[in-house]
Amino acid sequence: MAEQGNDDELRELVPLAAGGDQRALRDVLRIIYPQVVRYTRARIGGGRMPTAEDVAQEICLAVATSIHKYEDLGRPFMAFVYGIAFNKVADAHRALFRDKLTPTEDVPDSVATGVTPEDFALEVDGSNEIRALLDLLGDKARDIIVLRVFVGLSAEETAEAVGSTPGAVRVAQHRAIAKLRKALEEQDRDS
C-alpha cells in the first residue's frame, strides 16, 4: 500500500522536480532513498568500500542532476531510478576491483579502536553468503531477485524496471530461486 502511495506522489512530484522545483526534488529524493538503499545493500552489502549507503547517495545525486531528462513514457519513475542504480552499482563493483590492485603508501600512526576485523567479519558473513549465492546468477536474474525479494517490488514493477514482461519476470524468478536452492543443497551435502 505504501508503495502505491509513493507511486502516486512521485507521479505528481517528478514533473515539478524536472521543471526545477527544488522542494519537489527534495520530496522525490526523500521517497526514493529508502528503496535505493535497500537495492544497494542487496547488491553491495556491508564491509566494502564504497558502502551501500555511499552508492545510494551517488544514485540520488545522479537522479537529481538528470531528472530534467526524464520523460514519462508510461513506465514508473522508479524504472528510471533503477536504471541509474544498475549503472552505479556496476561502477562500484569495478571500483572494488581497482582498489584491491592499488597498494596504500600510508601506514596508520595508531591502532584503530572499536569494532575489530574479526567482529566485522562475523557481522557481514551472512550478507557475504547471500551475495556469493546471488553471484551465481546472471545479471538480469540477480536484478530480478534483488528487486522482487530485497526491494519488494511486484512482478509488474520489476518488469518495468528491467525492461521485461511480468510473466518473464516470474519465470526468471522461479528459475533463479531453483538455481539458488540447488546451490544451497549442494553446499549442504559438501559440508
mmCIF file of C-alpha atoms in Angstrom:
data_model
loop_
_atom_site.group_PDB
_atom_site.id
_atom_site.type_symbol
_atom_site.label_atom_id
_atom_site.label_comp_id
_atom_site.label_asym_id
_atom_site.label_seq_id
_atom_site.Cartn_x
_atom_site.Cartn_y
_atom_site.Cartn_z
ATOM 1 C CA MET A 1 0.000 0.000 0.000
ATOM 2 C CA ALA A 2 2.765 2.448 0.879
ATOM 3 C CA GLU A 3 4.427 1.685 -2.468
ATOM 4 C CA GLN A 4 1.246 2.698 -4.302
ATOM 5 C CA GLY A 5 1.075 5.936 -2.323
ATOM 6 C CA ASN A 6 4.692 6.632 -3.226
ATOM 7 C CA ASP A 7 3.963 5.972 -6.911
ATOM 8 C CA ASP A 8 1.050 8.419 -6.838
ATOM 9 C CA GLU A 9 3.145 11.001 -5.031
ATOM 10 C CA LEU A 10 6.012 10.558 -7.487
ATOM 11 C CA ARG A 11 3.648 10.991 -10.443
ATOM 12 C CA GLU A 12 2.783 14.425 -9.069
ATOM 13 C CA LEU A 13 6.256 15.467 -7.898
ATOM 14 C CA VAL A 14 8.520 14.313 -10.738
ATOM 15 C CA PRO A 15 7.215 16.743 -13.391
ATOM 16 C CA LEU A 16 7.585 19.587 -10.882
ATOM 17 C CA ALA A 17 11.111 18.486 -9.962
ATOM 18 C CA ALA A 18 12.041 18.079 -13.632
ATOM 19 C CA GLY A 19 10.833 21.645 -14.140
ATOM 20 C CA GLY A 20 13.225 22.948 -11.483
ATOM 21 C CA ASP A 21 11.074 22.932 -8.320
ATOM 22 C CA GLN A 22 13.652 22.292 -5.564
ATOM 23 C CA ARG A 23 11.074 21.383 -2.912
ATOM 24 C CA ALA A 24 9.572 18.771 -5.239
ATOM 25 C CA LEU A 25 13.069 17.420 -5.941
ATOM 26 C CA ARG A 26 13.767 17.078 -2.198
ATOM 27 C CA ASP A 27 10.475 15.218 -1.801
ATOM 28 C CA VAL A 28 11.305 12.903 -4.726
ATOM 29 C CA LEU A 29 14.684 12.087 -3.170
ATOM 30 C CA ARG A 30 13.056 11.515 0.233
ATOM 31 C CA ILE A 31 10.692 8.973 -1.355
ATOM 32 C CA ILE A 32 13.222 7.098 -3.464
ATOM 33 C CA TYR A 33 16.129 6.987 -0.991
ATOM 34 C CA PRO A 34 14.850 4.086 1.193
ATOM 35 C CA GLN A 35 14.157 1.956 -1.892
ATOM 36 C CA VAL A 36 17.553 2.792 -3.372
ATOM 37 C CA VAL A 37 19.328 1.901 -0.108
ATOM 38 C CA ARG A 38 17.537 -1.463 0.037
ATOM 39 C CA TYR A 39 18.648 -2.147 -3.524
ATOM 40 C CA THR A 40 22.283 -1.142 -2.943
ATOM 41 C CA ARG A 41 22.505 -3.112 0.308
ATOM 42 C CA ALA A 42 21.326 -6.197 -1.521
ATOM 43 C CA ARG A 43 23.793 -5.679 -4.376
ATOM 44 C CA ILE A 44 26.801 -4.344 -2.442
ATOM 45 C CA GLY A 45 26.171 -5.137 1.221
ATOM 46 C CA GLY A 46 28.302 -4.199 4.165
ATOM 47 C CA GLY A 47 32.005 -4.286 4.712
ATOM 48 C CA ARG A 48 33.012 -2.878 1.386
ATOM 49 C CA MET A 49 34.145 0.486 0.175
ATOM 50 C CA PRO A 50 32.251 2.215 -1.218
ATOM 51 C CA THR A 51 29.440 1.304 1.127
ATOM 52 C CA ALA A 52 25.884 0.638 0.022
ATOM 53 C CA GLU A 53 24.912 3.994 1.542
ATOM 54 C CA ASP A 54 27.668 5.768 -0.428
ATOM 55 C CA VAL A 55 26.395 4.247 -3.669
ATOM 56 C CA ALA A 56 22.790 5.101 -2.739
ATOM 57 C CA GLN A 57 23.837 8.729 -2.316
ATOM 58 C CA GLU A 58 25.581 8.650 -5.697
ATOM 59 C CA ILE A 59 22.401 7.277 -7.247
ATOM 60 C CA CYS A 60 20.292 10.011 -5.660
ATOM 61 C CA LEU A 61 22.766 12.654 -6.826
ATOM 62 C CA ALA A 62 22.620 11.243 -10.354
ATOM 63 C CA VAL A 63 18.802 11.259 -10.210
ATOM 64 C CA ALA A 64 18.832 14.873 -9.001
ATOM 65 C CA THR A 65 21.164 16.002 -11.778
ATOM 66 C CA SER A 66 19.392 14.079 -14.550
ATOM 67 C CA ILE A 67 15.733 14.346 -13.541
ATOM 68 C CA HIS A 68 15.255 17.064 -16.164
ATOM 69 C CA LYS A 69 15.944 14.366 -18.815
ATOM 70 C CA TYR A 70 13.207 12.055 -17.535
ATOM 71 C CA GLU A 71 10.371 11.507 -19.988
ATOM 72 C CA ASP A 72 7.174 9.820 -18.849
ATOM 73 C CA LEU A 73 6.741 7.061 -21.409
ATOM 74 C CA GLY A 74 4.181 5.172 -19.354
ATOM 75 C CA ARG A 75 6.772 3.476 -17.158
ATOM 76 C CA PRO A 76 7.063 4.313 -13.466
ATOM 77 C CA PHE A 77 9.699 6.805 -12.401
ATOM 78 C CA MET A 78 11.362 4.075 -10.311
ATOM 79 C CA ALA A 79 12.281 2.261 -13.549
ATOM 80 C CA PHE A 80 14.326 5.371 -14.426
ATOM 81 C CA VAL A 81 15.863 5.328 -10.930
ATOM 82 C CA TYR A 82 16.736 1.614 -11.081
ATOM 83 C CA GLY A 83 18.320 2.125 -14.495
ATOM 84 C CA ILE A 84 20.671 4.639 -12.886
ATOM 85 C CA ALA A 85 21.134 2.324 -9.898
ATOM 86 C CA PHE A 86 22.197 -0.612 -12.109
ATOM 87 C CA ASN A 87 24.958 1.536 -13.613
ATOM 88 C CA LYS A 88 26.139 2.983 -10.291
ATOM 89 C CA VAL A 89 26.326 -0.470 -8.693
ATOM 90 C CA ALA A 90 28.338 -1.722 -11.675
ATOM 91 C CA ASP A 91 30.675 1.276 -11.234
ATOM 92 C CA ALA A 92 31.044 0.436 -7.524
ATOM 93 C CA HIS A 93 31.922 -3.186 -8.325
ATOM 94 C CA ARG A 94 34.552 -2.026 -10.821
ATOM 95 C CA ALA A 95 35.959 0.359 -8.195
ATOM 96 C CA LEU A 96 36.255 -2.513 -5.700
ATOM 97 C CA PHE A 97 38.490 -4.445 -8.058
ATOM 98 C CA ARG A 98 40.547 -1.357 -8.902
ATOM 99 C CA ASP A 99 41.088 -0.545 -5.219
ATOM 100 C CA LYS A 100 42.362 -4.062 -4.433
ATOM 101 C CA LEU A 101 45.094 -3.683 -7.019
ATOM 102 C CA THR A 102 46.346 -0.331 -5.696
ATOM 103 C CA PRO A 103 48.522 -0.717 -2.580
ATOM 104 C CA THR A 104 48.448 2.007 0.031
ATOM 105 C CA GLU A 105 51.511 4.141 0.655
ATOM 106 C CA ASP A 106 50.493 5.386 4.106
ATOM 107 C CA VAL A 107 50.562 3.280 7.236
ATOM 108 C CA PRO A 108 48.287 4.498 10.057
ATOM 109 C CA ASP A 109 50.032 6.102 13.065
ATOM 110 C CA SER A 110 47.771 4.475 15.635
ATOM 111 C CA VAL A 111 45.745 1.341 16.188
ATOM 112 C CA ALA A 112 42.059 1.626 15.387
ATOM 113 C CA THR A 113 39.693 1.095 18.289
ATOM 114 C CA GLY A 114 36.134 -0.148 18.200
ATOM 115 C CA VAL A 115 34.998 -2.993 16.001
ATOM 116 C CA THR A 116 37.793 -5.483 15.372
ATOM 117 C CA PRO A 117 38.268 -7.095 11.980
ATOM 118 C CA GLU A 118 37.036 -10.361 13.490
ATOM 119 C CA ASP A 119 33.846 -8.719 14.789
ATOM 120 C CA PHE A 120 33.300 -7.066 11.448
ATOM 121 C CA ALA A 121 33.846 -10.326 9.554
ATOM 122 C CA LEU A 122 31.317 -12.126 11.727
ATOM 123 C CA GLU A 123 28.784 -9.336 11.233
ATOM 124 C CA VAL A 124 28.980 -9.291 7.450
ATOM 125 C CA ASP A 125 29.441 -13.046 6.984
ATOM 126 C CA GLY A 126 25.722 -13.652 6.479
ATOM 127 C CA SER A 127 25.368 -10.940 3.872
ATOM 128 C CA ASN A 128 28.513 -12.202 2.120
ATOM 129 C CA GLU A 129 26.976 -15.676 1.828
ATOM 130 C CA ILE A 130 23.861 -14.191 0.254
ATOM 131 C CA ARG A 131 25.962 -12.076 -2.091
ATOM 132 C CA ALA A 132 28.005 -15.142 -3.109
ATOM 133 C CA LEU A 133 24.793 -17.004 -3.896
ATOM 134 C CA LEU A 134 23.452 -14.063 -5.910
ATOM 135 C CA ASP A 135 26.723 -14.008 -7.851
ATOM 136 C CA LEU A 136 25.835 -17.470 -9.170
ATOM 137 C CA LEU A 137 23.046 -15.841 -11.174
ATOM 138 C CA GLY A 138 23.293 -13.860 -14.369
ATOM 139 C CA ASP A 139 22.940 -10.071 -14.145
ATOM 140 C CA LYS A 140 19.291 -9.929 -15.145
ATOM 141 C CA ALA A 141 18.236 -12.819 -12.887
ATOM 142 C CA ARG A 142 20.171 -11.291 -9.979
ATOM 143 C CA ASP A 143 18.497 -7.920 -10.540
ATOM 144 C CA ILE A 144 15.079 -9.586 -10.654
ATOM 145 C CA ILE A 145 15.709 -11.413 -7.362
ATOM 146 C CA VAL A 146 17.038 -8.254 -5.705
ATOM 147 C CA LEU A 147 14.117 -6.128 -6.877
ATOM 148 C CA ARG A 148 11.469 -8.748 -6.040
ATOM 149 C CA VAL A 149 12.859 -10.130 -2.762
ATOM 150 C CA PHE A 150 15.000 -7.409 -1.206
ATOM 151 C CA VAL A 151 13.335 -4.265 -2.545
ATOM 152 C CA GLY A 152 9.838 -5.763 -2.529
ATOM 153 C CA LEU A 153 8.620 -4.735 -5.979
ATOM 154 C CA SER A 154 5.750 -6.528 -7.665
ATOM 155 C CA ALA A 155 6.350 -8.560 -10.826
ATOM 156 C CA GLU A 156 4.842 -5.706 -12.838
ATOM 157 C CA GLU A 157 7.092 -3.059 -11.247
ATOM 158 C CA THR A 158 10.146 -5.288 -11.653
ATOM 159 C CA ALA A 159 9.278 -5.927 -15.303
ATOM 160 C CA GLU A 160 9.160 -2.207 -15.961
ATOM 161 C CA ALA A 161 12.462 -1.665 -14.141
ATOM 162 C CA VAL A 162 14.330 -4.377 -16.084
ATOM 163 C CA GLY A 163 12.579 -3.898 -19.426
ATOM 164 C CA SER A 164 10.684 -7.178 -19.500
ATOM 165 C CA THR A 165 7.177 -8.540 -19.031
ATOM 166 C CA PRO A 166 5.633 -9.603 -15.708
ATOM 167 C CA GLY A 167 5.354 -13.205 -16.961
ATOM 168 C CA ALA A 168 9.018 -13.300 -17.959
ATOM 169 C CA VAL A 169 9.965 -11.850 -14.567
ATOM 170 C CA ARG A 170 8.004 -14.576 -12.768
ATOM 171 C CA VAL A 171 9.634 -17.301 -14.882
ATOM 172 C CA ALA A 172 13.123 -15.837 -14.376
ATOM 173 C CA GLN A 173 12.469 -15.527 -10.632
ATOM 174 C CA HIS A 174 11.305 -19.138 -10.424
ATOM 175 C CA ARG A 175 14.380 -20.391 -12.326
ATOM 176 C CA ALA A 176 16.740 -18.235 -10.255
ATOM 177 C CA ILE A 177 15.267 -19.478 -6.983
ATOM 178 C CA ALA A 178 15.542 -23.083 -8.210
ATOM 179 C CA LYS A 179 19.198 -22.486 -9.088
ATOM 180 C CA LEU A 180 19.866 -20.937 -5.661
ATOM 181 C CA ARG A 181 18.063 -23.807 -3.913
ATOM 182 C CA LYS A 182 20.173 -26.353 -5.820
ATOM 183 C CA ALA A 183 23.388 -24.494 -4.909
ATOM 184 C CA LEU A 184 22.380 -24.480 -1.232
ATOM 185 C CA GLU A 185 21.587 -28.206 -1.326
ATOM 186 C CA GLU A 186 24.982 -28.935 -2.898
ATOM 187 C CA GLN A 187 26.636 -26.744 -0.280
ATOM 188 C CA ASP A 188 24.880 -28.672 2.500
ATOM 189 C CA ARG A 189 25.948 -32.030 1.000
ATOM 190 C CA ASP A 190 29.565 -30.862 0.802
ATOM 191 C CA SER A 191 29.550 -29.667 4.424
#
